[in-house]
C-alpha cells in the first residue's frame, strides 16, 4: 500500500492547525501510520531539504523548519502521494485553490504550513529519514474492504 510523508511545519503547529490537517486526511479515507511532534536540528533539516541546497531561499527555509516543533506523519492509502499533494495545494499559497490546506490557511510561500512528498520515491526516502525507528503496523477495517479488488 502506498505511503507518503507529511510534515506540519512550525507555522502550522503555532497556528493550531494540527487537528484540522489531520482531520482532512482522515476524512478523505487515508490511514495514519506514524506521528510525532519533534524539534529538528539544522543538519537534519538540511538533509531533508538537500535537493534544494542550491536555491537562494535554502538558508531561510532551514531556519524556518528549525524555528519550532513540527509534526511528522506517515499516511497510507491508494494514491496517497498525489492525492495528498492535491489536499495540500500548490507550493505557493496564493496559487493554491481554495479548499486546499494552503489555499485556505496560507498566503506566503515561505510560510506554507505543510510539506508532502512529491513522489513515491521521495516518500520512501523521507519516511526512512524521519522514522528510522519504524512505524506502527495496523490496518483500518475500512481499508480491508475498500482495497479488496
Ligand atoms: P515544501 O513543499 O516543503 O518544499 C520545499 C519548500 O521550499 C516549499 O514547501 C516552500 O516552503 C519552500 N520554498 C519553495 N520556493 C520558495 C521560495 N521561492 N521562497 C521561499 N521558500 C520557498
Tab-separated table of N, CA and C and ligand atoms in Angstrom:
chain	number	residue	atom	x	y	z
A	1	UNK	N	0.840	-1.204	0.000
A	1	UNK	CA	0.000	0.000	0.000
A	1	UNK	C	0.878	1.257	0.000
A	2	UNK	N	0.466	2.234	-0.803
A	2	UNK	CA	1.271	3.460	-0.939
A	2	UNK	C	1.285	4.296	0.351
A	3	UNK	N	2.439	4.886	0.605
A	3	UNK	CA	2.584	5.757	1.784
A	3	UNK	C	3.205	7.088	1.378
A	4	UNK	N	2.909	8.117	2.171
A	4	UNK	CA	3.567	9.402	1.963
A	4	UNK	C	4.008	9.990	3.286
A	5	UNK	N	4.984	10.896	3.193
A	5	UNK	CA	5.440	11.625	4.369
A	5	UNK	C	4.819	13.020	4.353
A	6	UNK	N	4.189	13.373	5.459
A	6	UNK	CA	3.557	14.693	5.594
A	6	UNK	C	4.139	15.367	6.838
A	7	UNK	N	4.520	16.635	6.700
A	7	UNK	CA	5.029	17.392	7.853
A	7	UNK	C	4.225	18.678	8.016
A	8	UNK	N	3.687	18.880	9.217
A	8	UNK	CA	3.078	20.172	9.545
A	8	UNK	C	4.222	21.055	10.046
A	9	UNK	N	4.468	22.145	9.338
A	9	UNK	CA	5.623	22.995	9.620
A	9	UNK	C	5.375	23.862	10.868
A	10	UNK	N	6.435	24.530	11.368
A	10	UNK	CA	6.281	25.284	12.622
A	10	UNK	C	5.126	26.284	12.623
A	11	UNK	N	4.850	26.922	11.483
A	11	UNK	CA	3.737	27.890	11.454
A	11	UNK	C	2.392	27.182	11.605
A	12	UNK	N	2.273	25.983	11.037
A	12	UNK	CA	1.029	25.210	11.176
A	12	UNK	C	0.798	24.778	12.617
A	13	UNK	N	1.890	24.401	13.290
A	13	UNK	CA	1.784	23.998	14.703
A	13	UNK	C	1.413	25.215	15.548
A	14	UNK	N	2.144	26.338	15.346
A	14	UNK	CA	1.902	27.567	16.132
A	14	UNK	C	0.479	28.079	15.953
A	15	UNK	N	-0.065	27.914	14.761
A	15	UNK	CA	-1.387	28.468	14.473
A	15	UNK	C	-2.527	27.522	14.832
A	16	UNK	N	-2.191	26.376	15.434
A	16	UNK	CA	-3.243	25.473	15.904
A	16	UNK	C	-3.952	24.731	14.791
A	17	UNK	N	-3.198	24.371	13.744
A	17	UNK	CA	-3.819	23.710	12.585
A	17	UNK	C	-3.613	22.188	12.560
A	18	UNK	N	-3.018	21.638	13.615
A	18	UNK	CA	-2.714	20.194	13.610
A	18	UNK	C	-4.002	19.372	13.430
A	19	UNK	N	-4.983	19.660	14.266
A	19	UNK	CA	-6.225	18.874	14.220
A	19	UNK	C	-6.931	19.015	12.880
A	20	UNK	N	-6.995	20.228	12.374
A	20	UNK	CA	-7.652	20.498	11.088
A	20	UNK	C	-6.991	19.688	9.962
A	21	UNK	N	-5.665	19.676	9.966
A	21	UNK	CA	-4.932	18.990	8.892
A	21	UNK	C	-5.116	17.474	9.007
A	22	UNK	N	-4.964	16.956	10.204
A	22	UNK	CA	-5.157	15.507	10.385
A	22	UNK	C	-6.571	15.122	9.971
A	23	UNK	N	-7.526	15.957	10.336
A	23	UNK	CA	-8.923	15.674	10.029
A	23	UNK	C	-9.152	15.570	8.512
A	24	UNK	N	-8.515	16.440	7.757
A	24	UNK	CA	-8.714	16.404	6.291
A	24	UNK	C	-8.202	15.096	5.691
A	25	UNK	N	-7.055	14.633	6.166
A	25	UNK	CA	-6.520	13.370	5.647
A	25	UNK	C	-7.363	12.185	6.119
A	26	UNK	N	-7.814	12.233	7.374
A	26	UNK	CA	-8.654	11.140	7.886
A	26	UNK	C	-9.982	11.072	7.145
A	27	UNK	N	-10.613	12.233	6.959
A	27	UNK	CA	-11.933	12.258	6.318
A	27	UNK	C	-11.861	11.792	4.869
A	28	UNK	N	-10.727	12.043	4.222
A	28	UNK	CA	-10.567	11.571	2.846
A	28	UNK	C	-10.546	10.040	2.791
A	29	UNK	N	-10.078	9.428	3.898
A	29	UNK	CA	-10.048	7.961	3.960
A	29	UNK	C	-8.658	7.380	4.098
A	30	UNK	N	-7.647	8.248	4.260
A	30	UNK	CA	-6.288	7.737	4.439
A	30	UNK	C	-6.075	7.301	5.891
A	31	UNK	N	-5.075	6.429	6.085
A	31	UNK	CA	-4.780	5.909	7.428
A	31	UNK	C	-3.495	6.494	7.967
A	32	UNK	N	-3.545	6.945	9.208
A	32	UNK	CA	-2.359	7.471	9.882
A	32	UNK	C	-1.513	6.303	10.378
A	33	UNK	N	-0.274	6.258	9.926
A	33	UNK	CA	0.605	5.135	10.275
A	33	UNK	C	1.700	5.525	11.248
A	34	UNK	N	2.030	6.809	11.332
A	34	UNK	CA	3.047	7.273	12.274
A	34	UNK	C	2.856	8.761	12.490
A	35	UNK	N	3.168	9.218	13.729
A	35	UNK	CA	3.018	10.635	14.050
A	35	UNK	C	3.923	10.987	15.218
A	36	UNK	N	4.655	12.084	15.084
A	36	UNK	CA	5.408	12.592	16.238
A	36	UNK	C	5.613	14.099	16.128
A	37	UNK	N	5.657	14.734	17.316
A	37	UNK	CA	5.929	16.177	17.420
A	37	UNK	C	7.408	16.294	17.760
A	38	UNK	N	8.177	16.933	16.874
A	38	UNK	CA	9.628	16.964	17.086
A	38	UNK	C	10.232	18.326	16.753
A	39	UNK	N	11.329	18.636	17.449
A	39	UNK	CA	12.192	19.753	17.069
A	39	UNK	C	13.328	19.167	16.266
A	40	UNK	N	13.527	19.639	15.055
A	40	UNK	CA	14.646	19.104	14.280
A	40	UNK	C	15.814	20.096	14.331
A	41	UNK	N	17.038	19.568	14.249
A	41	UNK	CA	18.204	20.449	14.265
A	41	UNK	C	18.611	20.790	12.824
A	42	UNK	N	19.572	21.703	12.715
A	42	UNK	CA	19.969	22.201	11.404
A	42	UNK	C	20.454	21.089	10.455
A	43	UNK	N	21.370	20.207	10.902
A	43	UNK	CA	21.830	19.164	9.976
A	43	UNK	C	20.689	18.279	9.461
A	44	UNK	N	19.718	18.012	10.343
A	44	UNK	CA	18.591	17.172	9.925
A	44	UNK	C	17.733	17.906	8.883
A	45	UNK	N	17.440	19.189	9.143
A	45	UNK	CA	16.629	19.973	8.193
A	45	UNK	C	17.359	20.087	6.856
A	46	UNK	N	18.677	20.264	6.908
A	46	UNK	CA	19.454	20.373	5.665
A	46	UNK	C	19.411	19.055	4.883
A	47	UNK	N	19.378	17.955	5.618
A	47	UNK	CA	19.301	16.649	4.959
A	47	UNK	C	17.921	16.482	4.291
A	48	UNK	N	16.881	16.846	5.020
A	48	UNK	CA	15.526	16.704	4.468
A	48	UNK	C	15.386	17.521	3.180
A	49	UNK	N	15.953	18.736	3.180
A	49	UNK	CA	15.813	19.614	2.017
A	49	UNK	C	17.076	19.634	1.145
A	50	UNK	N	17.885	18.569	1.192
A	50	UNK	CA	19.173	18.520	0.464
A	50	UNK	C	19.015	18.863	-1.019
A	51	UNK	N	17.925	18.430	-1.625
A	51	UNK	CA	17.712	18.684	-3.066
A	51	UNK	C	17.607	20.176	-3.382
A	52	UNK	N	17.316	20.980	-2.355
A	52	UNK	CA	17.119	22.424	-2.574
A	52	UNK	C	18.320	23.242	-2.117
A	53	UNK	N	19.450	22.571	-1.833
A	53	UNK	CA	20.585	23.276	-1.198
A	53	UNK	C	21.157	24.405	-2.057
A	54	UNK	N	20.940	24.346	-3.377
A	54	UNK	CA	21.473	25.400	-4.249
A	54	UNK	C	20.510	26.589	-4.378
A	55	UNK	N	19.320	26.460	-3.834
A	55	UNK	CA	18.315	27.528	-4.008
A	55	UNK	C	18.628	28.723	-3.110
A	56	UNK	N	18.329	29.928	-3.596
A	56	UNK	CA	18.627	31.122	-2.779
A	56	UNK	C	17.853	31.157	-1.459
A	57	UNK	N	16.700	30.477	-1.404
A	57	UNK	CA	15.885	30.505	-0.189
A	57	UNK	C	16.232	29.375	0.781
A	58	UNK	N	17.278	28.575	0.449
A	58	UNK	CA	17.585	27.380	1.245
A	58	UNK	C	17.830	27.701	2.727
A	59	UNK	N	18.689	28.704	3.002
A	59	UNK	CA	19.008	29.009	4.408
A	59	UNK	C	17.772	29.469	5.178
A	60	UNK	N	16.964	30.299	4.525
A	60	UNK	CA	15.734	30.769	5.165
A	60	UNK	C	14.772	29.617	5.424
A	61	UNK	N	14.721	28.687	4.496
A	61	UNK	CA	13.840	27.525	4.641
A	61	UNK	C	14.288	26.671	5.829
A	62	UNK	N	15.589	26.465	5.938
A	62	UNK	CA	16.116	25.666	7.053
A	62	UNK	C	15.844	26.378	8.380
A	63	UNK	N	16.087	27.691	8.424
A	63	UNK	CA	15.815	28.477	9.648
A	63	UNK	C	14.360	28.330	10.082
A	64	UNK	N	13.491	28.390	9.100
A	64	UNK	CA	12.043	28.277	9.352
A	64	UNK	C	11.687	26.898	9.930
A	65	UNK	N	12.243	25.850	9.350
A	65	UNK	CA	11.895	24.492	9.783
A	65	UNK	C	12.428	24.192	11.183
A	66	UNK	N	13.565	24.834	11.559
A	66	UNK	CA	14.111	24.579	12.896
A	66	UNK	C	13.611	25.587	13.932
A	67	UNK	N	12.697	26.484	13.522
A	67	UNK	CA	12.264	27.564	14.417
A	67	UNK	C	11.282	27.112	15.500
A	68	UNK	N	10.754	25.908	15.395
A	68	UNK	CA	9.804	25.403	16.387
A	68	UNK	C	9.433	23.979	16.024
A	69	UNK	N	8.636	23.328	16.889
A	69	UNK	CA	8.305	21.935	16.606
A	69	UNK	C	7.501	21.745	15.323
A	70	UNK	N	7.703	20.606	14.713
A	70	UNK	CA	6.935	20.196	13.532
A	70	UNK	C	6.242	18.870	13.852
A	71	UNK	N	5.176	18.577	13.130
A	71	UNK	CA	4.509	17.284	13.269
A	71	UNK	C	4.854	16.442	12.043
A	72	UNK	N	5.549	15.340	12.291
A	72	UNK	CA	5.941	14.426	11.210
A	72	UNK	C	4.963	13.261	11.187
A	73	UNK	N	4.477	12.939	9.989
A	73	UNK	CA	3.468	11.877	9.887
A	73	UNK	C	3.720	10.992	8.666
A	74	UNK	N	3.238	9.761	8.770
A	74	UNK	CA	3.159	8.883	7.604
A	74	UNK	C	1.692	8.552	7.400
A	75	UNK	N	1.204	8.772	6.181
A	75	UNK	CA	-0.175	8.437	5.816
A	75	UNK	C	-0.146	7.378	4.737
A	76	UNK	N	-1.129	6.504	4.789
A	76	UNK	CA	-1.172	5.379	3.851
A	76	UNK	C	-2.531	5.327	3.148
A	77	UNK	N	-2.514	4.873	1.900
A	77	UNK	CA	-3.765	4.658	1.164
A	77	UNK	C	-3.530	4.715	-0.325
A	78	UNK	N	-4.532	4.288	-1.054
A	78	UNK	CA	-4.444	4.283	-2.516
A	78	UNK	C	-4.182	5.702	-3.044
A	79	UNK	N	-3.119	5.871	-3.807
A	79	UNK	CA	-2.823	7.167	-4.428
A	79	UNK	C	-2.499	8.283	-3.451
A	80	UNK	N	-2.036	7.935	-2.251
A	80	UNK	CA	-1.902	8.957	-1.198
A	80	UNK	C	-0.845	10.027	-1.521
A	81	UNK	N	0.179	9.702	-2.328
A	81	UNK	CA	1.202	10.706	-2.628
A	81	UNK	C	0.584	11.842	-3.453
A	82	UNK	N	-0.015	11.494	-4.594
A	82	UNK	CA	-0.580	12.524	-5.480
A	82	UNK	C	-1.806	13.180	-4.859
A	83	UNK	N	-2.667	12.389	-4.245
A	83	UNK	CA	-3.885	12.972	-3.664
A	83	UNK	C	-3.543	13.805	-2.435
A	84	UNK	N	-2.518	13.369	-1.685
A	84	UNK	CA	-2.049	14.171	-0.551
A	84	UNK	C	-1.592	15.544	-1.025
A	85	UNK	N	-0.894	15.592	-2.169
A	85	UNK	CA	-0.440	16.880	-2.717
A	85	UNK	C	-1.630	17.743	-3.144
A	86	UNK	N	-2.695	17.078	-3.629
A	86	UNK	CA	-3.902	17.846	-4.003
A	86	UNK	C	-4.567	18.436	-2.759
A	87	UNK	N	-4.627	17.643	-1.704
A	87	UNK	CA	-5.227	18.123	-0.448
A	87	UNK	C	-4.421	19.311	0.088
A	88	UNK	N	-3.097	19.245	-0.071
A	88	UNK	CA	-2.204	20.299	0.421
A	88	UNK	C	-2.315	21.569	-0.435
A	89	UNK	N	-2.363	21.409	-1.759
A	89	UNK	CA	-2.426	22.562	-2.658
A	89	UNK	C	-1.054	22.964	-3.167
A	90	UNK	N	-1.034	23.920	-4.090
A	90	UNK	CA	0.218	24.355	-4.731
A	90	UNK	C	1.196	24.946	-3.720
A	91	UNK	N	2.506	24.816	-4.045
A	91	UNK	CA	3.553	25.287	-3.121
A	91	UNK	C	3.353	26.747	-2.741
A	92	UNK	N	3.036	27.581	-3.725
A	92	UNK	CA	2.760	28.994	-3.432
A	92	UNK	C	1.299	29.127	-3.009
A	93	UNK	N	1.058	29.470	-1.764
A	93	UNK	CA	-0.334	29.516	-1.275
A	93	UNK	C	-1.239	30.442	-2.075
A	94	UNK	N	-0.658	31.478	-2.702
A	94	UNK	CA	-1.506	32.381	-3.491
A	94	UNK	C	-1.985	31.721	-4.778
A	95	UNK	N	-1.299	30.631	-5.178
A	95	UNK	CA	-1.719	29.882	-6.367
A	95	UNK	C	-2.526	28.637	-5.980
A	96	UNK	N	-2.682	28.397	-4.697
A	96	UNK	CA	-3.422	27.209	-4.234
A	96	UNK	C	-4.917	27.466	-4.317
A	97	UNK	N	-5.641	26.443	-4.743
A	97	UNK	CA	-7.102	26.573	-4.822
A	97	UNK	C	-7.710	26.662	-3.422
A	98	UNK	N	-8.729	27.490	-3.250
A	98	UNK	CA	-9.499	27.426	-2.009
A	98	UNK	C	-10.008	26.000	-1.828
A	99	UNK	N	-10.042	25.539	-0.605
A	99	UNK	CA	-10.435	24.140	-0.348
A	99	UNK	C	-9.225	23.260	-0.095
A	100	UNK	N	-8.052	23.713	-0.552
A	100	UNK	CA	-6.818	23.012	-0.201
A	100	UNK	C	-6.293	23.602	1.114
A	101	UNK	N	-5.366	22.886	1.752
A	101	UNK	CA	-4.853	23.373	3.044
A	101	UNK	C	-4.146	24.717	2.863
A	102	UNK	N	-3.223	24.784	1.883
A	102	UNK	CA	-2.518	26.061	1.691
A	102	UNK	C	-3.452	27.135	1.140
A	103	UNK	N	-4.407	26.734	0.310
A	103	UNK	CA	-5.377	27.682	-0.244
A	103	UNK	C	-6.259	28.280	0.834
A	104	UNK	N	-6.501	27.521	1.890
A	104	UNK	CA	-7.376	28.005	2.963
A	104	UNK	C	-6.618	28.710	4.089
A	105	UNK	N	-5.336	28.331	4.300
A	105	UNK	CA	-4.675	28.774	5.534
A	105	UNK	C	-3.363	29.520	5.354
A	106	UNK	N	-2.936	29.812	4.128
A	106	UNK	CA	-1.629	30.461	3.978
A	106	UNK	C	-1.629	31.467	2.835
A	107	UNK	N	-0.694	32.427	2.915
A	107	UNK	CA	-0.535	33.408	1.842
A	107	UNK	C	0.912	33.551	1.395
A	108	UNK	N	1.851	32.938	2.135
A	108	UNK	CA	3.277	33.184	1.893
A	108	UNK	C	3.991	31.878	1.572
A	109	UNK	N	4.721	31.844	0.455
A	109	UNK	CA	5.431	30.621	0.056
A	109	UNK	C	6.461	30.193	1.111
A	110	UNK	N	6.958	31.168	1.847
A	110	UNK	CA	7.943	30.867	2.895
A	110	UNK	C	7.316	30.457	4.215
A	111	UNK	N	5.985	30.457	4.279
A	111	UNK	CA	5.261	30.021	5.496
A	111	UNK	C	4.027	29.257	5.023
A	112	UNK	N	4.294	28.131	4.355
A	112	UNK	CA	3.185	27.455	3.672
A	112	UNK	C	2.626	26.236	4.423
A	113	UNK	N	2.813	26.221	5.746
A	113	UNK	CA	2.075	25.367	6.698
A	113	UNK	C	2.419	23.882	6.682
A	114	UNK	N	2.662	23.320	5.508
A	114	UNK	CA	2.723	21.856	5.416
A	114	UNK	C	3.623	21.414	4.266
A	115	UNK	N	4.216	20.241	4.429
A	115	UNK	CA	5.023	19.616	3.369
A	115	UNK	C	4.443	18.241	3.078
A	116	UNK	N	4.456	17.851	1.813
A	116	UNK	CA	4.083	16.486	1.437
A	116	UNK	C	5.038	15.965	0.385
A	117	UNK	N	5.405	14.703	0.465
A	117	UNK	CA	6.340	14.111	-0.506
A	117	UNK	C	5.824	14.316	-1.927
A	118	UNK	N	6.764	14.575	-2.859
A	118	UNK	CA	6.337	14.862	-4.237
A	118	UNK	C	6.316	13.632	-5.142
A	119	UNK	N	6.778	12.483	-4.646
A	119	UNK	CA	6.743	11.254	-5.444
A	119	UNK	C	6.836	10.067	-4.491
A	120	UNK	N	6.550	8.881	-5.022
A	120	UNK	CA	6.650	7.669	-4.197
A	120	UNK	C	8.106	7.476	-3.748
A	121	UNK	N	9.059	7.800	-4.655
A	121	UNK	CA	10.491	7.648	-4.320
A	121	UNK	C	10.879	8.609	-3.180
A	122	UNK	N	10.449	9.867	-3.288
A	122	UNK	CA	10.750	10.823	-2.206
A	122	UNK	C	10.107	10.366	-0.906
A	123	UNK	N	8.889	9.843	-0.991
A	123	UNK	CA	8.190	9.394	0.216
A	123	UNK	C	8.998	8.301	0.915
A	124	UNK	N	9.500	7.357	0.147
A	124	UNK	CA	10.283	6.263	0.736
A	124	UNK	C	11.514	6.818	1.450
A	125	UNK	N	12.203	7.766	0.795
A	125	UNK	CA	13.410	8.366	1.389
A	125	UNK	C	13.061	9.159	2.645
A	126	UNK	N	11.999	9.961	2.545
A	126	UNK	CA	11.641	10.839	3.669
A	126	UNK	C	11.135	10.034	4.864
A	127	UNK	N	10.376	8.986	4.607
A	127	UNK	CA	9.885	8.145	5.714
A	127	UNK	C	11.072	7.482	6.422
A	128	UNK	N	12.055	7.022	5.650
A	128	UNK	CA	13.241	6.383	6.252
A	128	UNK	C	14.040	7.394	7.078
A	129	UNK	N	14.096	8.654	6.590
A	129	UNK	CA	14.842	9.700	7.310
A	129	UNK	C	14.139	10.078	8.617
A	130	UNK	N	12.839	10.248	8.552
A	130	UNK	CA	12.085	10.777	9.706
A	130	UNK	C	11.665	9.699	10.696
A	131	UNK	N	11.538	8.464	10.219
A	131	UNK	CA	11.078	7.384	11.104
A	131	UNK	C	12.021	6.187	11.036
A	132	UNK	N	13.306	6.391	11.414
A	132	UNK	CA	14.249	5.265	11.370
A	132	UNK	C	13.844	4.170	12.351
A	133	UNK	N	13.030	4.534	13.359
A	133	UNK	CA	12.586	3.554	14.368
A	133	UNK	C	11.500	2.629	13.824
A	134	UNK	N	11.012	2.916	12.622
A	134	UNK	CA	9.945	2.101	12.044
A	134	UNK	C	8.585	2.675	12.391
A	135	UNK	N	7.531	2.108	11.834
A	135	UNK	CA	6.196	2.655	12.054
A	135	UNK	C	5.242	1.568	12.511
A	136	UNK	N	4.151	2.025	13.112
A	136	UNK	CA	3.151	1.108	13.669
A	136	UNK	C	2.489	0.305	12.549
A	137	UNK	N	2.267	-0.965	12.821
A	137	UNK	CA	1.600	-1.804	11.827
A	137	UNK	C	0.149	-2.029	12.240
A	138	UNK	N	-0.774	-1.470	11.488
A	138	UNK	CA	-2.192	-1.725	11.733
A	138	UNK	C	-2.929	-1.486	10.435
A	139	UNK	N	-4.086	-2.071	10.316
A	139	UNK	CA	-4.858	-1.859	9.096
A	139	UNK	C	-6.266	-1.426	9.445
A	140	UNK	N	-6.690	-0.313	8.850
A	140	UNK	CA	-8.048	0.158	9.058
A	140	UNK	C	-9.035	-0.882	8.531
A	141	UNK	N	-10.083	-1.166	9.303
A	141	UNK	CA	-11.076	-2.150	8.851
A	141	UNK	C	-11.769	-1.648	7.583
A	142	UNK	N	-11.871	-0.318	7.474
A	142	UNK	CA	-12.449	0.298	6.278
A	142	UNK	C	-11.631	-0.121	5.052
A	143	UNK	N	-10.299	-0.021	5.208
A	143	UNK	CA	-9.447	-0.311	4.066
A	143	UNK	C	-9.465	-1.774	3.677
A	144	UNK	N	-9.702	-2.656	4.640
A	144	UNK	CA	-9.643	-4.070	4.288
A	144	UNK	C	-10.725	-4.422	3.275
A	145	UNK	N	-11.868	-3.721	3.306
A	145	UNK	CA	-12.844	-3.999	2.240
A	145	UNK	C	-12.731	-3.053	1.065
A	146	UNK	N	-12.339	-1.796	1.328
A	146	UNK	CA	-12.217	-0.864	0.193
A	146	UNK	C	-11.162	-1.356	-0.780
A	147	UNK	N	-10.058	-1.869	-0.263
A	147	UNK	CA	-8.933	-2.202	-1.121
A	147	UNK	C	-8.991	-3.625	-1.659
A	148	UNK	N	-10.008	-4.374	-1.281
A	148	UNK	CA	-10.149	-5.721	-1.827
A	148	UNK	C	-10.674	-5.601	-3.263
A	149	UNK	N	-9.872	-6.023	-4.201
A	149	UNK	CA	-10.325	-5.885	-5.598
A	149	UNK	C	-10.128	-7.175	-6.345
B	1	LIG	P1	7.760	22.219	0.547
B	1	LIG	O1	6.592	21.524	-0.031
B	1	LIG	O2	8.173	21.867	1.926
B	1	LIG	O3	9.007	22.001	-0.422
B	1	LIG	C1	10.077	22.883	-0.489
B	1	LIG	C2	9.824	24.154	0.260
B	1	LIG	O4	10.639	25.220	-0.110
B	1	LIG	C3	8.424	24.624	-0.043
B	1	LIG	O5	7.474	23.792	0.518
B	1	LIG	C4	8.488	26.046	0.500
B	1	LIG	O6	8.300	26.083	1.909
B	1	LIG	C5	9.923	26.407	0.199
B	1	LIG	N1	10.016	27.287	-0.972
B	1	LIG	C6	9.839	26.958	-2.257
B	1	LIG	N2	10.020	28.030	-3.052
B	1	LIG	C7	10.310	29.072	-2.226
B	1	LIG	C8	10.599	30.441	-2.422
B	1	LIG	N3	10.621	30.980	-3.641
B	1	LIG	N4	10.853	31.203	-1.332
B	1	LIG	C9	10.836	30.662	-0.087
B	1	LIG	N5	10.560	29.350	0.163
B	1	LIG	C10	10.307	28.575	-0.884
